[in-house]
């Protein structure tokens, strides 16, 4: 669309509202009216009615004491209704439950959400003891095996945005950042990642991509299990192949 046509159909109030939502959604703390205005290069008076409207519609929460605004869970609720996510959930749940029933491992499926990794589906194991991760849990992207698989399969613009917001990445040395990039290249080539958990001692993760690199729908299927329960290299390789096979089955059913 040309700039002239874009300007012709512009809706200033809508643009302001989207600017506010996108700004607050990218931050981890509440902001005042003045701070929001400064963050989106507008005047405080210019966004006053927009803030009131978004608060009345339930998209923003205003702290009664500080008067600062933050994004409510209404955006997340709406995102659950978006058809690609619904289709992914409807397709993945029975396949993941079948995987867990046959393998004895709990599994979880994650996507990128506000530059973090969000678990959106979980299938329980029938084993007496297993590790499970609750749906809705958020993790820093660089800190998790699932996050690194998602990073490896994301385009450079998405990766750069995540790096800007990821506290772990910001604290890395130049050498550690180089090592991370090499790991991401290996993940991209192999289509999976198996490694010791970066978050919990004694736990190993196996994760595989769902979808195509830089595709419209990218998710990751992962298993977190006690390292001591994995046994020899043959059982580890079997787990890797089973996770990849299950991820590929979900991809094929979703059509991504």
Tab-separated table of C-alpha atoms in Angstrom:
chain	number	residue	atom	x	y	z
A	1	UNK	CA	0.000	0.000	0.000
A	2	UNK	CA	1.398	3.406	-0.979
A	3	UNK	CA	2.109	6.009	1.699
A	4	UNK	CA	-0.577	8.270	0.182
A	5	UNK	CA	-3.217	5.538	0.352
A	6	UNK	CA	-2.045	4.533	3.836
A	7	UNK	CA	-2.480	8.101	5.067
A	8	UNK	CA	-5.891	8.319	3.399
A	9	UNK	CA	-7.227	5.429	5.446
A	10	UNK	CA	-5.343	6.214	8.659
A	11	UNK	CA	-7.310	6.208	11.912
A	12	UNK	CA	-5.340	8.423	14.348
A	13	UNK	CA	-7.172	7.259	17.490
A	14	UNK	CA	-6.616	3.609	16.561
A	15	UNK	CA	-2.944	4.274	15.849
A	16	UNK	CA	-2.544	5.874	19.264
A	17	UNK	CA	-4.269	2.938	20.950
A	18	UNK	CA	-2.066	0.410	19.180
A	19	UNK	CA	1.041	2.443	20.036
A	20	UNK	CA	0.061	2.395	23.713
A	21	UNK	CA	-0.692	-1.346	23.750
A	22	UNK	CA	2.468	-2.300	21.884
A	23	UNK	CA	4.601	-0.108	24.135
A	24	UNK	CA	3.183	-1.447	27.405
A	25	UNK	CA	3.148	-5.057	26.154
A	26	UNK	CA	6.887	-4.816	25.527
A	27	UNK	CA	7.628	-3.661	29.065
A	28	UNK	CA	7.826	-5.608	32.302
A	29	UNK	CA	6.541	-2.830	34.577
A	30	UNK	CA	3.714	-0.267	34.770
A	31	UNK	CA	4.195	3.224	33.305
A	32	UNK	CA	2.595	6.592	33.991
A	33	UNK	CA	0.705	8.621	31.388
A	34	UNK	CA	3.719	10.910	30.942
A	35	UNK	CA	6.138	7.974	30.616
A	36	UNK	CA	3.923	6.271	28.041
A	37	UNK	CA	3.611	9.483	26.049
A	38	UNK	CA	7.387	9.895	26.057
A	39	UNK	CA	7.869	6.243	25.054
A	40	UNK	CA	5.654	6.558	21.954
A	41	UNK	CA	6.720	10.110	21.054
A	42	UNK	CA	3.358	11.721	21.743
A	43	UNK	CA	2.117	14.302	24.226
A	44	UNK	CA	0.466	13.306	27.505
A	45	UNK	CA	-2.727	15.185	26.570
A	46	UNK	CA	-2.796	13.418	23.207
A	47	UNK	CA	-3.114	9.967	24.770
A	48	UNK	CA	-5.324	10.822	27.765
A	49	UNK	CA	-8.624	9.731	26.172
A	50	UNK	CA	-6.925	6.689	24.624
A	51	UNK	CA	-5.769	5.473	28.041
A	52	UNK	CA	-9.227	5.990	29.535
A	53	UNK	CA	-10.839	4.127	26.644
A	54	UNK	CA	-8.441	1.177	26.840
A	55	UNK	CA	-8.930	0.986	30.604
A	56	UNK	CA	-12.731	1.039	30.234
A	57	UNK	CA	-12.534	-1.762	27.652
A	58	UNK	CA	-10.426	-3.853	30.014
A	59	UNK	CA	-7.169	-3.811	28.037
A	60	UNK	CA	-5.293	-1.740	30.596
A	61	UNK	CA	-5.124	-1.863	34.380
A	62	UNK	CA	-4.517	1.381	36.292
A	63	UNK	CA	-2.952	1.129	39.725
A	64	UNK	CA	-5.093	3.029	42.240
A	65	UNK	CA	-2.092	4.271	44.213
A	66	UNK	CA	0.543	5.108	41.613
A	67	UNK	CA	-1.857	5.769	38.729
A	68	UNK	CA	0.431	3.804	36.414
A	69	UNK	CA	-0.854	1.606	33.603
A	70	UNK	CA	-0.086	-1.984	32.644
A	71	UNK	CA	-1.555	-4.412	30.109
A	72	UNK	CA	-4.281	-6.730	31.422
A	73	UNK	CA	-4.720	-10.398	30.498
A	74	UNK	CA	-7.460	-9.506	28.028
A	75	UNK	CA	-4.929	-9.469	25.184
A	76	UNK	CA	-3.824	-12.967	26.145
A	77	UNK	CA	-7.453	-14.079	26.279
A	78	UNK	CA	-8.011	-12.734	22.780
A	79	UNK	CA	-4.849	-14.404	21.503
A	80	UNK	CA	-6.245	-17.755	22.630
A	81	UNK	CA	-9.124	-17.206	20.203
A	82	UNK	CA	-6.940	-16.574	17.157
A	83	UNK	CA	-7.505	-19.414	14.708
A	84	UNK	CA	-3.844	-20.469	14.135
A	85	UNK	CA	-3.384	-20.993	17.865
A	86	UNK	CA	-6.734	-22.776	18.173
A	87	UNK	CA	-5.848	-25.028	15.268
A	88	UNK	CA	-2.449	-25.752	16.772
A	89	UNK	CA	-3.989	-26.668	20.123
A	90	UNK	CA	-6.737	-28.830	18.640
A	91	UNK	CA	-4.231	-30.669	16.472
A	92	UNK	CA	-1.419	-31.029	18.979
A	93	UNK	CA	-3.290	-32.136	22.108
A	94	UNK	CA	-4.290	-35.673	20.975
A	95	UNK	CA	-0.897	-36.254	19.327
A	96	UNK	CA	0.966	-35.140	22.436
A	97	UNK	CA	-1.248	-37.222	24.711
A	98	UNK	CA	-0.548	-40.260	22.535
A	99	UNK	CA	3.187	-39.537	22.722
A	100	UNK	CA	3.098	-39.257	26.527
A	101	UNK	CA	1.048	-42.440	26.883
A	102	UNK	CA	3.507	-44.473	24.824
A	103	UNK	CA	6.799	-42.874	25.880
A	104	UNK	CA	6.116	-42.293	29.566
A	105	UNK	CA	7.323	-38.686	29.252
A	106	UNK	CA	5.293	-35.563	29.910
A	107	UNK	CA	5.552	-33.082	27.037
A	108	UNK	CA	4.878	-29.399	26.555
A	109	UNK	CA	4.430	-27.145	23.539
A	110	UNK	CA	5.593	-23.527	23.605
A	111	UNK	CA	5.412	-20.421	21.439
A	112	UNK	CA	6.977	-16.977	21.528
A	113	UNK	CA	4.850	-14.462	23.437
A	114	UNK	CA	6.030	-10.904	24.140
A	115	UNK	CA	9.646	-11.985	23.474
A	116	UNK	CA	9.380	-14.785	26.022
A	117	UNK	CA	8.596	-18.494	25.805
A	118	UNK	CA	5.055	-19.376	26.837
A	119	UNK	CA	3.899	-22.944	27.451
A	120	UNK	CA	0.487	-23.270	25.769
A	121	UNK	CA	-0.109	-27.046	25.827
A	122	UNK	CA	0.913	-29.749	28.290
A	123	UNK	CA	0.407	-33.500	28.116
A	124	UNK	CA	0.728	-35.540	31.293
A	125	UNK	CA	2.784	-38.690	31.666
A	126	UNK	CA	1.254	-41.880	33.064
A	127	UNK	CA	4.528	-42.706	34.826
A	128	UNK	CA	4.538	-42.577	38.657
A	129	UNK	CA	7.110	-39.767	38.637
A	130	UNK	CA	7.564	-37.196	35.881
A	131	UNK	CA	8.238	-33.517	35.314
A	132	UNK	CA	5.413	-31.250	34.212
A	133	UNK	CA	5.284	-27.579	33.273
A	134	UNK	CA	2.009	-25.724	33.670
A	135	UNK	CA	0.273	-24.085	30.726
A	136	UNK	CA	0.707	-20.311	30.750
A	137	UNK	CA	4.197	-20.454	32.288
A	138	UNK	CA	6.568	-17.813	30.889
A	139	UNK	CA	10.352	-18.193	30.597
A	140	UNK	CA	13.184	-15.994	29.360
A	141	UNK	CA	13.928	-17.190	25.842
A	142	UNK	CA	17.702	-17.620	26.096
A	143	UNK	CA	17.370	-19.513	29.405
A	144	UNK	CA	15.434	-22.452	27.969
A	145	UNK	CA	16.045	-25.234	25.481
A	146	UNK	CA	12.655	-24.525	23.892
A	147	UNK	CA	13.562	-20.859	23.621
A	148	UNK	CA	16.804	-21.624	21.834
A	149	UNK	CA	15.008	-23.823	19.324
A	150	UNK	CA	12.550	-20.986	18.688
A	151	UNK	CA	15.404	-18.501	18.345
A	152	UNK	CA	17.244	-20.750	15.895
A	153	UNK	CA	14.183	-20.859	13.667
A	154	UNK	CA	13.254	-17.160	13.897
A	155	UNK	CA	14.239	-14.463	11.435
A	156	UNK	CA	16.906	-11.908	12.305
A	157	UNK	CA	14.410	-9.150	13.134
A	158	UNK	CA	12.635	-11.333	15.691
A	159	UNK	CA	15.929	-12.531	17.171
A	160	UNK	CA	17.195	-8.963	17.559
A	161	UNK	CA	13.998	-7.893	19.301
A	162	UNK	CA	14.198	-10.838	21.714
A	163	UNK	CA	17.868	-10.170	22.469
A	164	UNK	CA	17.076	-6.539	23.312
A	165	UNK	CA	14.521	-7.666	25.906
A	166	UNK	CA	16.248	-10.773	27.301
A	167	UNK	CA	18.093	-10.100	30.561
A	168	UNK	CA	20.229	-13.226	30.242
A	169	UNK	CA	21.465	-12.251	26.779
A	170	UNK	CA	22.252	-8.715	27.901
A	171	UNK	CA	24.566	-10.085	30.619
A	172	UNK	CA	26.444	-12.420	28.258
A	173	UNK	CA	30.040	-11.762	27.254
A	174	UNK	CA	30.992	-11.463	23.587
A	175	UNK	CA	32.363	-15.007	23.669
A	176	UNK	CA	29.157	-16.379	25.199
A	177	UNK	CA	27.111	-14.629	22.505
A	178	UNK	CA	29.306	-16.180	19.802
A	179	UNK	CA	28.844	-19.619	21.384
A	180	UNK	CA	25.086	-19.082	21.493
A	181	UNK	CA	24.975	-18.220	17.787
A	182	UNK	CA	26.963	-21.360	16.976
A	183	UNK	CA	24.544	-23.440	19.043
A	184	UNK	CA	21.585	-21.888	17.223
A	185	UNK	CA	23.154	-22.787	13.871
A	186	UNK	CA	23.582	-26.395	15.025
A	187	UNK	CA	19.958	-26.517	16.164
A	188	UNK	CA	18.805	-25.172	12.798
A	189	UNK	CA	20.776	-27.859	10.959
A	190	UNK	CA	19.711	-30.720	13.254
A	191	UNK	CA	16.077	-29.671	13.731
A	192	UNK	CA	16.266	-30.343	17.475
A	193	UNK	CA	18.185	-29.609	20.659
A	194	UNK	CA	19.117	-32.049	23.422
A	195	UNK	CA	20.972	-30.652	26.414
A	196	UNK	CA	21.049	-30.368	30.168
A	197	UNK	CA	18.485	-27.907	31.465
A	198	UNK	CA	19.730	-24.365	31.932
A	199	UNK	CA	17.210	-23.836	34.730
A	200	UNK	CA	17.162	-27.024	36.829
A	201	UNK	CA	20.037	-29.288	37.925
A	202	UNK	CA	19.600	-32.989	37.191
A	203	UNK	CA	17.165	-32.359	34.328
A	204	UNK	CA	17.692	-32.773	30.586
A	205	UNK	CA	15.582	-31.243	27.821
A	206	UNK	CA	14.818	-32.462	24.330
A	207	UNK	CA	13.055	-30.032	21.991
A	208	UNK	CA	12.122	-30.030	18.305
A	209	UNK	CA	10.656	-27.382	16.016
A	210	UNK	CA	7.045	-27.429	14.840
A	211	UNK	CA	6.654	-25.623	11.524
A	212	UNK	CA	9.251	-24.236	9.133
A	213	UNK	CA	12.144	-21.859	9.887
A	214	UNK	CA	10.899	-18.250	9.776
A	215	UNK	CA	7.392	-19.562	9.067
A	216	UNK	CA	4.097	-17.948	10.012
A	217	UNK	CA	3.471	-20.553	12.729
A	218	UNK	CA	6.487	-21.619	14.781
A	219	UNK	CA	6.201	-23.629	17.965
A	220	UNK	CA	8.378	-26.117	19.784
A	221	UNK	CA	7.638	-29.517	21.313
A	222	UNK	CA	9.753	-30.376	24.337
A	223	UNK	CA	10.289	-33.020	26.974
A	224	UNK	CA	11.954	-32.268	30.304
A	225	UNK	CA	13.014	-35.341	32.216
A	226	UNK	CA	15.384	-36.450	34.968
A	227	UNK	CA	18.826	-37.013	33.457
A	228	UNK	CA	19.280	-40.141	35.584
A	229	UNK	CA	16.244	-41.780	33.965
A	230	UNK	CA	17.544	-41.539	30.413
A	231	UNK	CA	20.073	-44.374	30.598
A	232	UNK	CA	22.473	-44.928	27.699
A	233	UNK	CA	23.075	-43.116	24.428
A	234	UNK	CA	20.653	-45.433	22.635
A	235	UNK	CA	17.731	-44.425	24.858
A	236	UNK	CA	18.645	-40.742	24.447
A	237	UNK	CA	18.690	-41.118	20.661
A	238	UNK	CA	15.339	-42.891	20.796
A	239	UNK	CA	13.863	-40.007	22.799
A	240	UNK	CA	15.239	-37.477	20.299
A	241	UNK	CA	13.773	-39.363	17.349
A	242	UNK	CA	10.388	-39.799	19.074
A	243	UNK	CA	10.181	-36.080	19.899
A	244	UNK	CA	11.133	-35.111	16.326
A	245	UNK	CA	8.662	-37.607	14.867
A	246	UNK	CA	5.876	-36.229	17.071
A	247	UNK	CA	6.763	-32.622	16.203
A	248	UNK	CA	6.756	-33.485	12.494
A	249	UNK	CA	3.355	-35.145	12.842
A	250	UNK	CA	1.911	-31.996	14.437
A	251	UNK	CA	3.481	-29.851	11.693
A	252	UNK	CA	1.981	-32.018	8.962
A	253	UNK	CA	-1.490	-31.973	10.528
A	254	UNK	CA	-1.433	-28.215	11.051
A	255	UNK	CA	-0.127	-27.704	7.537
A	256	UNK	CA	2.839	-25.554	8.463
